[in-house]
């Protein structure tokens, strides 16, 4: 295990615990006299396929995504791929989860309150752009990312059911998200991290492998990261290929960049023969190229989507890896994220290119990796060393060669999760340049909305 995981900074939450206990473990302080609002009442796991009322748009959008990763294994270990459901009717020979029908996938998404808009595939995986982020389907793994007020965890029971139908059972489940900027807008079961864990525990009668632990990384008074992992796995490395995932969450992106993701900035129709769907595809690609997103994923198959009146999503796949990007450009809550599971030994060039493209005032970076992935990465200067020395210099001004702006890491947290998974999180602040914040100013700024520790 990489030495950066040796000294655990963060908290582990045993399952389950009373709400005050959870908060105390997260913060490492005695909160016995703190009385928080009780979590919303739990609901049964077999409720309807839709999730609560549709809430009106308030002008502020919860950009940071909730992420659910579920790995499966064969119920009968003696089986091989030939004994599982397979589908060779299309361009690729699909096995395992990739044989799920479109109605099955629609049912999963309906539970999370999102819909499939488009897809791109190769011989290793299928990637779907959703109305609220992305879905990736491998033979033995599903990665589902949703933003806004989606109800992501409500699809767990359906995943268990559909997996059994094709001879698979859950082997590993991971759920993570950044603390909410607008927690009061969320719907059950996402009222708090404690409620989310309780909801997962309520499924244990369906799958005993959902016994897991919750963790938090980062300062509870500022940006922090919640992680839940239930790990009982024997990995199929040749199929899953997910030994590390990097996520860059950027806030207060440059206004000139944000404007590129407003639909009305582009010509609605080119000629009378262009259909609305064709116009959307054209504008989606124009936004991709205008922001330089295509240059962040060279060689990959790209599936972009522009939204009205604003917003953007993109999936890119290259061999076994995916990259995904989601942008909400609204003033006052602008946000852009970039996530990838590419096997990169040094993420510094990629991170610099992503940050240069969006010029945020601050960003949160997370890395989840297993022991093998950390060994392959070797030394990673972005997550090591002192805060003073850990900086990223990015050139924003093309008219002044050599002129650079610097992002300084204001804090770092890492923790070893279960047997062999390490989670790292760092907060980065623009140290100089127009509109920059000092590390002290950023540290003192609480996230928008409530900032109670268990949100």
Short mmCIF file of C-alpha atoms in Angstrom, two decimals:
data_model
loop_
_atom_site.label_atom_id
_atom_site.label_comp_id
_atom_site.label_asym_id
_atom_site.label_seq_id
_atom_site.Cartn_x
_atom_site.Cartn_y
_atom_site.Cartn_z
CA UNK A 1 0.00 0.00 0.00
CA UNK A 2 1.23 3.49 -0.90
CA UNK A 3 2.60 5.33 2.08
CA UNK A 4 0.17 8.19 1.57
CA UNK A 5 -2.54 5.91 2.98
CA UNK A 6 -0.57 5.01 6.05
CA UNK A 7 -1.72 7.93 8.18
CA UNK A 8 -5.47 8.07 7.85
CA UNK A 9 -6.96 11.54 7.78
CA UNK A 10 -10.71 11.25 7.75
CA UNK A 11 -13.29 9.13 9.53
CA UNK A 12 -14.72 5.64 9.30
CA UNK A 13 -18.34 5.04 10.18
CA UNK A 14 -19.29 1.59 11.44
CA UNK A 15 -22.65 0.25 10.39
CA UNK A 16 -25.11 1.45 11.47
CA UNK A 17 -24.86 4.14 14.14
CA UNK A 18 -27.17 6.79 15.57
CA UNK A 19 -27.06 10.12 13.71
CA UNK A 20 -25.09 11.97 16.42
CA UNK A 21 -22.55 9.14 16.52
CA UNK A 22 -22.06 9.37 12.79
CA UNK A 23 -21.39 13.10 12.95
CA UNK A 24 -18.97 12.67 15.82
CA UNK A 25 -16.99 10.06 13.93
CA UNK A 26 -16.90 12.25 10.85
CA UNK A 27 -15.56 15.28 12.65
CA UNK A 28 -13.49 13.60 15.33
CA UNK A 29 -15.09 15.83 17.97
CA UNK A 30 -17.54 15.29 20.81
CA UNK A 31 -20.93 16.28 19.49
CA UNK A 32 -23.00 14.58 22.18
CA UNK A 33 -24.91 17.78 22.88
CA UNK A 34 -25.70 18.44 19.24
CA UNK A 35 -29.31 17.68 18.28
CA UNK A 36 -29.83 17.62 14.56
CA UNK A 37 -33.01 17.19 12.64
CA UNK A 38 -33.98 13.54 12.46
CA UNK A 39 -33.38 11.88 9.08
CA UNK A 40 -36.39 11.58 6.83
CA UNK A 41 -38.47 8.41 7.46
CA UNK A 42 -37.13 5.37 5.69
CA UNK A 43 -39.17 3.86 2.88
CA UNK A 44 -39.26 0.20 1.77
CA UNK A 45 -36.80 -0.87 -0.89
CA UNK A 46 -39.56 -2.23 -3.15
CA UNK A 47 -41.44 1.04 -3.65
CA UNK A 48 -42.45 2.32 -7.07
CA UNK A 49 -40.07 2.72 -9.99
CA UNK A 50 -40.21 6.51 -9.76
CA UNK A 51 -38.77 8.62 -7.01
CA UNK A 52 -40.80 11.34 -5.42
CA UNK A 53 -42.15 14.57 -6.77
CA UNK A 54 -40.52 16.63 -9.51
CA UNK A 55 -39.25 19.84 -7.96
CA UNK A 56 -39.29 23.14 -9.75
CA UNK A 57 -36.00 24.59 -10.98
CA UNK A 58 -34.91 27.36 -8.61
CA UNK A 59 -32.12 28.86 -10.73
CA UNK A 60 -29.43 27.03 -8.74
CA UNK A 61 -28.31 23.55 -9.71
CA UNK A 62 -26.47 20.88 -7.69
CA UNK A 63 -23.62 20.21 -10.08
CA UNK A 64 -21.40 17.74 -8.17
CA UNK A 65 -22.46 14.20 -8.98
CA UNK A 66 -23.43 11.24 -6.85
CA UNK A 67 -21.51 8.18 -8.08
CA UNK A 68 -22.48 4.53 -7.67
CA UNK A 69 -20.11 1.79 -8.77
CA UNK A 70 -21.30 -1.82 -8.51
CA UNK A 71 -19.14 -4.81 -9.42
CA UNK A 72 -20.69 -8.23 -9.96
CA UNK A 73 -19.47 -11.80 -9.97
CA UNK A 74 -20.90 -15.04 -11.29
CA UNK A 75 -23.34 -16.72 -8.90
CA UNK A 76 -21.86 -20.06 -9.93
CA UNK A 77 -18.05 -19.68 -9.86
CA UNK A 78 -17.70 -22.66 -12.18
CA UNK A 79 -19.49 -20.79 -14.96
CA UNK A 80 -17.58 -18.97 -17.65
CA UNK A 81 -18.72 -16.27 -20.02
CA UNK A 82 -20.18 -18.83 -22.41
CA UNK A 83 -22.66 -19.91 -19.72
CA UNK A 84 -23.85 -16.35 -19.09
CA UNK A 85 -26.31 -14.43 -21.18
CA UNK A 86 -24.64 -13.28 -24.38
CA UNK A 87 -25.65 -11.22 -27.37
CA UNK A 88 -23.77 -11.34 -30.66
CA UNK A 89 -26.54 -9.84 -32.78
CA UNK A 90 -24.90 -6.42 -32.94
CA UNK A 91 -21.45 -5.13 -33.83
CA UNK A 92 -19.94 -6.40 -30.55
CA UNK A 93 -20.29 -9.70 -28.71
CA UNK A 94 -21.79 -8.68 -25.38
CA UNK A 95 -21.79 -10.79 -22.22
CA UNK A 96 -22.93 -10.30 -18.64
CA UNK A 97 -24.40 -6.89 -17.80
CA UNK A 98 -23.94 -5.71 -21.37
CA UNK A 99 -26.78 -8.05 -22.39
CA UNK A 100 -29.32 -6.10 -20.34
CA UNK A 101 -32.07 -4.83 -22.62
CA UNK A 102 -32.86 -1.17 -23.19
CA UNK A 103 -36.06 -1.49 -21.10
CA UNK A 104 -33.91 -2.89 -18.26
CA UNK A 105 -31.54 0.08 -18.47
CA UNK A 106 -34.48 2.48 -18.68
CA UNK A 107 -35.88 0.93 -15.52
CA UNK A 108 -32.58 1.47 -13.69
CA UNK A 109 -32.48 5.10 -14.78
CA UNK A 110 -36.13 5.70 -13.91
CA UNK A 111 -35.38 4.78 -10.31
CA UNK A 112 -32.76 7.52 -10.25
CA UNK A 113 -35.05 10.00 -12.03
CA UNK A 114 -33.08 10.31 -15.25
CA UNK A 115 -33.33 9.08 -18.84
CA UNK A 116 -30.97 7.81 -21.53
CA UNK A 117 -30.31 10.32 -24.32
CA UNK A 118 -27.56 8.73 -26.41
CA UNK A 119 -24.86 6.07 -26.33
CA UNK A 120 -21.49 5.03 -27.69
CA UNK A 121 -19.91 1.56 -27.50
CA UNK A 122 -16.79 -0.42 -28.21
CA UNK A 123 -15.82 -4.04 -27.62
CA UNK A 124 -15.25 -3.42 -23.89
CA UNK A 125 -18.07 -1.20 -22.62
CA UNK A 126 -21.19 0.80 -23.37
CA UNK A 127 -21.44 4.48 -22.36
CA UNK A 128 -24.75 6.30 -22.07
CA UNK A 129 -25.28 10.05 -21.78
CA UNK A 130 -28.19 10.66 -19.41
CA UNK A 131 -30.45 13.60 -18.81
CA UNK A 132 -28.60 13.88 -15.50
CA UNK A 133 -24.99 12.73 -16.20
CA UNK A 134 -23.76 9.26 -17.29
CA UNK A 135 -24.04 5.47 -17.17
CA UNK A 136 -21.22 3.04 -18.02
CA UNK A 137 -21.86 -0.68 -18.43
CA UNK A 138 -19.07 -3.28 -18.48
CA UNK A 139 -19.61 -7.07 -18.51
CA UNK A 140 -19.27 -7.20 -14.71
CA UNK A 141 -19.57 -3.60 -13.60
CA UNK A 142 -21.97 -0.64 -13.69
CA UNK A 143 -20.93 2.96 -13.01
CA UNK A 144 -23.81 5.40 -12.65
CA UNK A 145 -23.26 9.13 -12.08
CA UNK A 146 -26.18 11.49 -11.52
CA UNK A 147 -26.36 15.15 -10.53
CA UNK A 148 -29.04 17.57 -9.38
CA UNK A 149 -31.80 16.12 -7.20
CA UNK A 150 -31.65 12.61 -8.64
CA UNK A 151 -32.29 9.61 -6.39
CA UNK A 152 -29.35 7.46 -7.39
CA UNK A 153 -29.36 4.89 -4.59
CA UNK A 154 -32.92 3.86 -5.35
CA UNK A 155 -31.67 1.78 -8.30
CA UNK A 156 -29.70 -0.64 -6.07
CA UNK A 157 -32.60 -3.10 -5.65
CA UNK A 158 -33.19 -3.15 -9.41
CA UNK A 159 -29.50 -3.80 -10.07
CA UNK A 160 -29.59 -6.75 -7.67
CA UNK A 161 -32.69 -8.15 -9.38
CA UNK A 162 -31.42 -7.72 -12.94
CA UNK A 163 -28.03 -9.16 -12.05
CA UNK A 164 -29.59 -12.33 -10.71
CA UNK A 165 -31.64 -12.66 -13.88
CA UNK A 166 -28.43 -13.05 -15.89
CA UNK A 167 -26.53 -15.18 -13.35
CA UNK A 168 -24.64 -12.44 -11.48
CA UNK A 169 -24.57 -11.19 -7.90
CA UNK A 170 -23.07 -8.09 -6.27
CA UNK A 171 -19.41 -8.45 -5.36
CA UNK A 172 -18.42 -4.86 -4.51
CA UNK A 173 -20.40 -1.66 -4.09
CA UNK A 174 -19.03 1.86 -3.77
CA UNK A 175 -20.94 5.11 -3.42
CA UNK A 176 -19.38 8.55 -3.14
CA UNK A 177 -20.25 12.20 -3.44
CA UNK A 178 -19.05 15.63 -2.41
CA UNK A 179 -21.05 17.43 0.28
CA UNK A 180 -24.10 19.13 -1.22
CA UNK A 181 -24.17 22.84 -1.93
CA UNK A 182 -27.98 22.82 -1.66
CA UNK A 183 -28.81 19.90 0.66
CA UNK A 184 -32.34 21.11 1.31
CA UNK A 185 -33.23 20.43 -2.35
CA UNK A 186 -32.38 16.74 -2.16
CA UNK A 187 -35.00 14.00 -2.02
CA UNK A 188 -35.14 10.69 -0.18
CA UNK A 189 -32.86 8.84 0.36
CA UNK A 190 -30.32 11.63 -0.09
CA UNK A 191 -31.35 13.87 2.80
CA UNK A 192 -27.99 13.21 4.50
CA UNK A 193 -25.08 10.80 4.31
CA UNK A 194 -26.45 8.97 7.34
CA UNK A 195 -29.77 8.49 5.55
CA UNK A 196 -27.99 7.23 2.45
CA UNK A 197 -26.12 4.61 4.49
CA UNK A 198 -29.29 3.54 6.28
CA UNK A 199 -30.99 3.11 2.91
CA UNK A 200 -28.17 0.88 1.67
CA UNK A 201 -28.28 -1.15 4.88
CA UNK A 202 -32.04 -1.68 4.37
CA UNK A 203 -31.18 -3.78 1.30
CA UNK A 204 -29.14 -6.35 3.22
CA UNK A 205 -31.97 -8.85 3.09
CA UNK A 206 -31.56 -8.75 -0.70
CA UNK A 207 -27.78 -8.94 -0.65
CA UNK A 208 -25.65 -9.56 2.42
CA UNK A 209 -22.66 -8.08 0.61
CA UNK A 210 -24.04 -4.58 1.21
CA UNK A 211 -22.45 -4.64 4.67
CA UNK A 212 -19.96 -1.81 4.41
CA UNK A 213 -18.60 1.33 6.05
CA UNK A 214 -18.90 5.06 5.47
CA UNK A 215 -16.03 7.55 5.47
CA UNK A 216 -15.48 11.27 5.11
CA UNK A 217 -12.42 13.09 3.78
CA UNK A 218 -11.68 16.78 4.08
CA UNK A 219 -12.79 19.58 6.43
CA UNK A 220 -16.46 19.29 7.41
CA UNK A 221 -16.74 23.09 7.44
CA UNK A 222 -15.73 23.30 3.78
CA UNK A 223 -15.57 21.00 0.77
CA UNK A 224 -15.45 17.36 1.82
CA UNK A 225 -16.08 13.95 0.28
CA UNK A 226 -18.29 11.12 1.48
CA UNK A 227 -17.41 7.52 0.58
CA UNK A 228 -19.28 4.28 1.29
CA UNK A 229 -17.70 0.93 0.37
CA UNK A 230 -18.95 -2.62 0.78
CA UNK A 231 -16.02 -4.78 -0.32
CA UNK A 232 -16.31 -8.57 -0.48
CA UNK A 233 -14.69 -8.91 -3.84
CA UNK A 234 -12.65 -11.25 -5.92
CA UNK A 235 -11.93 -8.91 -8.77
CA UNK A 236 -12.11 -9.91 -12.41
CA UNK A 237 -9.28 -7.62 -13.40
CA UNK A 238 -9.39 -8.64 -17.05
CA UNK A 239 -12.99 -7.43 -17.28
CA UNK A 240 -13.34 -4.50 -14.90
CA UNK A 241 -10.04 -2.69 -15.35
CA UNK A 242 -10.97 -0.06 -12.76
CA UNK A 243 -8.03 0.16 -10.42
CA UNK A 244 -8.16 3.95 -10.15
CA UNK A 245 -10.59 6.78 -10.81
CA UNK A 246 -9.65 10.46 -10.88
CA UNK A 247 -12.32 13.14 -10.51
CA UNK A 248 -11.78 16.90 -10.87
CA UNK A 249 -14.69 19.05 -9.61
CA UNK A 250 -14.26 22.69 -10.64
CA UNK A 251 -16.24 25.59 -9.15
CA UNK A 252 -16.73 29.18 -10.32
CA UNK A 253 -15.46 28.51 -13.80
CA UNK A 254 -14.38 31.42 -15.99
CA UNK A 255 -17.38 33.41 -17.25
CA UNK A 256 -16.19 33.44 -20.87
CA UNK A 257 -15.88 29.65 -20.75
CA UNK A 258 -19.28 29.25 -19.06
CA UNK A 259 -20.98 31.22 -21.86
CA UNK A 260 -19.87 28.60 -24.37
CA UNK A 261 -22.36 26.19 -22.82
CA UNK A 262 -25.46 28.30 -23.35
CA UNK A 263 -27.53 26.93 -26.22
CA UNK A 264 -28.54 30.34 -27.57
CA UNK A 265 -24.91 31.23 -28.24
CA UNK A 266 -25.11 29.05 -31.35
CA UNK A 267 -27.23 29.22 -34.50
CA UNK A 268 -30.39 27.22 -33.88
CA UNK A 269 -30.77 25.87 -37.40
CA UNK A 270 -28.50 25.81 -40.44
CA UNK A 271 -30.79 25.69 -43.43
CA UNK A 272 -34.40 24.54 -43.60
CA UNK A 273 -33.47 20.86 -43.94
CA UNK A 274 -31.63 20.57 -40.60
CA UNK A 275 -33.80 18.78 -38.04
CA UNK A 276 -33.92 19.68 -34.37
CA UNK A 277 -31.98 16.52 -33.52
CA UNK A 278 -29.33 17.34 -36.12
CA UNK A 279 -29.05 20.87 -34.75
CA UNK A 280 -28.54 19.53 -31.22
CA UNK A 281 -25.76 17.20 -32.44
CA UNK A 282 -24.08 20.05 -34.30
CA UNK A 283 -24.27 22.45 -31.37
CA UNK A 284 -23.02 19.72 -29.03
CA UNK A 285 -19.93 19.23 -31.17
CA UNK A 286 -19.42 22.99 -31.56
CA UNK A 287 -19.41 23.38 -27.78
CA UNK A 288 -17.00 20.46 -27.50
CA UNK A 289 -14.51 22.02 -29.88
CA UNK A 290 -15.00 25.60 -28.68
CA UNK A 291 -14.03 24.64 -25.13
CA UNK A 292 -11.23 22.30 -26.24
CA UNK A 293 -12.86 19.27 -24.62
CA UNK A 294 -12.03 17.04 -27.58
CA UNK A 295 -8.34 17.74 -26.95
CA UNK A 296 -8.65 16.36 -23.40
CA UNK A 297 -9.54 12.89 -24.74
CA UNK A 298 -7.40 12.37 -27.86
CA UNK A 299 -8.19 9.24 -29.82
CA UNK A 300 -11.38 8.48 -27.90
CA UNK A 301 -14.89 8.00 -29.29
CA UNK A 302 -16.84 11.04 -28.05
CA UNK A 303 -20.57 11.35 -27.39
CA UNK A 304 -21.36 15.00 -26.45
CA UNK A 305 -24.72 16.53 -25.54
CA UNK A 306 -25.70 20.20 -25.28
CA UNK A 307 -28.76 21.11 -23.23
CA UNK A 308 -31.30 23.91 -23.44
CA UNK A 309 -31.13 26.55 -22.13
CA UNK A 310 -27.66 25.65 -20.85
CA UNK A 311 -25.52 22.73 -19.73
CA UNK A 312 -23.36 20.06 -21.30
CA UNK A 313 -22.45 16.39 -20.86
CA UNK A 314 -19.87 14.25 -22.62
CA UNK A 315 -18.79 10.61 -22.52
CA UNK A 316 -15.61 9.40 -24.18
CA UNK A 317 -14.37 5.81 -24.37
CA UNK A 318 -10.98 4.50 -25.39
CA UNK A 319 -10.39 0.75 -25.14
CA UNK A 320 -11.37 -0.21 -21.56
CA UNK A 321 -11.38 3.31 -20.12
CA UNK A 322 -13.97 6.05 -19.94
CA UNK A 323 -13.81 9.80 -19.47
CA UNK A 324 -16.85 11.89 -18.69
CA UNK A 325 -17.49 15.60 -18.35
CA UNK A 326 -20.51 17.51 -17.02
CA UNK A 327 -20.97 21.27 -16.96
CA UNK A 328 -23.56 23.52 -15.34
CA UNK A 329 -22.66 27.11 -16.30
CA UNK A 330 -25.27 29.04 -14.28
CA UNK A 331 -23.89 32.22 -12.74
CA UNK A 332 -23.42 31.89 -9.01
CA UNK A 333 -23.23 28.09 -9.10
CA UNK A 334 -21.12 27.33 -12.17
CA UNK A 335 -19.50 23.93 -12.10
CA UNK A 336 -17.60 21.54 -14.36
CA UNK A 337 -16.37 18.03 -13.64
CA UNK A 338 -14.00 15.66 -15.39
CA UNK A 339 -13.69 12.02 -14.37
CA UNK A 340 -11.69 9.19 -15.87
CA UNK A 341 -10.51 5.68 -15.06
CA UNK A 342 -7.63 5.83 -17.53
CA UNK A 343 -4.48 4.03 -16.44
CA UNK A 344 -2.17 7.02 -16.22
CA UNK A 345 1.12 6.89 -14.33
CA UNK A 346 1.29 10.68 -14.01
CA UNK A 347 -1.92 12.71 -13.93
CA UNK A 348 -0.23 16.12 -13.79
CA UNK A 349 -0.43 16.93 -17.54
CA UNK A 350 -4.06 15.83 -17.75
CA UNK A 351 -5.06 17.82 -14.67
CA UNK A 352 -3.27 20.93 -15.97
CA UNK A 353 -5.04 20.66 -19.33
CA UNK A 354 -8.47 20.25 -17.72
CA UNK A 355 -7.96 23.19 -15.36
CA UNK A 356 -6.57 25.35 -18.16
CA UNK A 357 -9.70 24.72 -20.25
CA UNK A 358 -12.12 25.92 -17.55
CA UNK A 359 -10.09 28.31 -15.38
CA UNK A 360 -12.02 27.76 -12.13
CA UNK A 361 -11.41 29.77 -8.97
CA UNK A 362 -11.14 26.54 -7.02
CA UNK A 363 -11.41 22.81 -7.58
CA UNK A 364 -11.68 19.62 -5.60
CA UNK A 365 -9.72 16.60 -6.77
CA UNK A 366 -10.37 13.03 -5.66
CA UNK A 367 -8.57 9.81 -6.43
CA UNK A 368 -9.81 6.32 -5.60
CA UNK A 369 -7.32 3.57 -6.33
CA UNK A 370 -6.58 0.02 -5.28
CA UNK A 371 -3.16 -1.11 -4.19
CA UNK A 372 -2.18 -2.29 -7.67
CA UNK A 373 -3.15 1.04 -9.18
CA UNK A 374 -1.10 3.01 -6.67
CA UNK A 375 1.93 0.84 -7.38
CA UNK A 376 1.58 1.46 -11.12
CA UNK A 377 1.26 5.20 -10.54
CA UNK A 378 4.38 5.40 -8.42
CA UNK A 379 5.02 8.90 -7.07
CA UNK A 380 2.21 11.42 -7.54
CA UNK A 381 3.37 14.94 -6.65
CA UNK A 382 -0.20 16.26 -6.63
CA UNK A 383 -1.13 14.20 -3.59
CA UNK A 384 2.20 14.17 -1.79
CA UNK A 385 4.47 16.65 -0.07
CA UNK A 386 3.67 19.74 1.94
CA UNK A 387 0.79 22.07 1.12
CA UNK A 388 3.23 24.93 0.49
CA UNK A 389 5.10 23.00 -2.21
CA UNK A 390 2.09 21.33 -3.82
CA UNK A 391 1.08 23.73 -6.59
CA UNK A 392 -0.17 23.57 -10.16
CA UNK A 393 0.96 26.29 -12.57
CA UNK A 394 -1.32 26.85 -15.56
CA UNK A 395 -0.93 29.25 -18.46
CA UNK A 396 -4.24 31.05 -19.09
CA UNK A 397 -3.12 33.96 -21.25
CA UNK A 398 -2.02 32.93 -24.74
CA UNK A 399 -1.01 36.52 -25.57
CA UNK A 400 1.61 36.49 -22.82
CA UNK A 401 3.84 33.43 -23.24
CA UNK A 402 5.29 32.30 -19.95
CA UNK A 403 2.63 34.04 -17.84
CA UNK A 404 1.06 31.50 -15.51
CA UNK A 405 -1.48 31.35 -12.73
CA UNK A 406 -0.93 29.08 -9.78
CA UNK A 407 -3.31 26.82 -7.89
CA UNK A 408 -2.27 25.96 -4.36
CA UNK A 409 -3.47 22.93 -2.45
CA UNK A 410 -5.17 24.20 0.72
CA UNK A 411 -5.65 20.78 2.34
CA UNK A 412 -5.28 17.06 1.74
CA UNK A 413 -6.99 14.00 3.22
CA UNK A 414 -6.45 10.30 2.58
CA UNK A 415 -7.76 7.09 4.05
CA UNK A 416 -7.52 3.37 3.39
CA UNK A 417 -10.95 1.86 2.73
CA UNK A 418 -11.65 -1.81 3.43
CA UNK A 419 -8.76 -4.07 2.37
CA UNK A 420 -6.93 -2.47 -0.52
CA UNK A 421 -8.62 0.74 -1.66
CA UNK A 422 -7.14 4.16 -0.94
CA UNK A 423 -9.17 7.38 -1.23
CA UNK A 424 -7.48 10.77 -1.52
CA UNK A 425 -9.00 14.23 -1.68
CA UNK A 426 -7.42 17.66 -2.07
CA UNK A 427 -8.83 21.19 -2.26
CA UNK A 428 -7.08 23.59 -4.64
CA UNK A 429 -7.41 27.37 -4.82
CA UNK A 430 -6.36 29.89 -7.45
CA UNK A 431 -3.50 31.70 -5.72
CA UNK A 432 -2.95 34.53 -8.16
CA UNK A 433 -4.48 36.03 -11.27
CA UNK A 434 -7.82 37.76 -11.93
CA UNK A 435 -10.58 36.76 -9.54
CA UNK A 436 -8.30 34.57 -7.45
CA UNK A 437 -8.89 33.67 -3.83
CA UNK A 438 -6.22 33.19 -1.24
CA UNK A 439 -5.99 29.80 0.43
CA UNK A 440 -7.15 31.42 3.68
CA UNK A 441 -10.19 33.00 2.00
CA UNK A 442 -11.17 29.74 0.35
CA UNK A 443 -10.75 27.82 3.59
CA UNK A 444 -13.01 30.26 5.43
CA UNK A 445 -15.76 30.06 2.82
CA UNK A 446 -18.47 27.56 3.66
CA UNK A 447 -20.25 25.76 0.81
CA UNK A 448 -23.54 27.29 -0.30
CA UNK A 449 -26.51 26.10 1.70
CA UNK A 450 -26.25 24.06 4.88
CA UNK A 451 -22.89 22.71 5.95
CA UNK A 452 -23.84 20.38 8.80
CA UNK A 453 -21.28 17.60 8.92
CA UNK A 454 -23.51 14.72 7.91
CA UNK A 455 -24.72 16.32 4.68
#
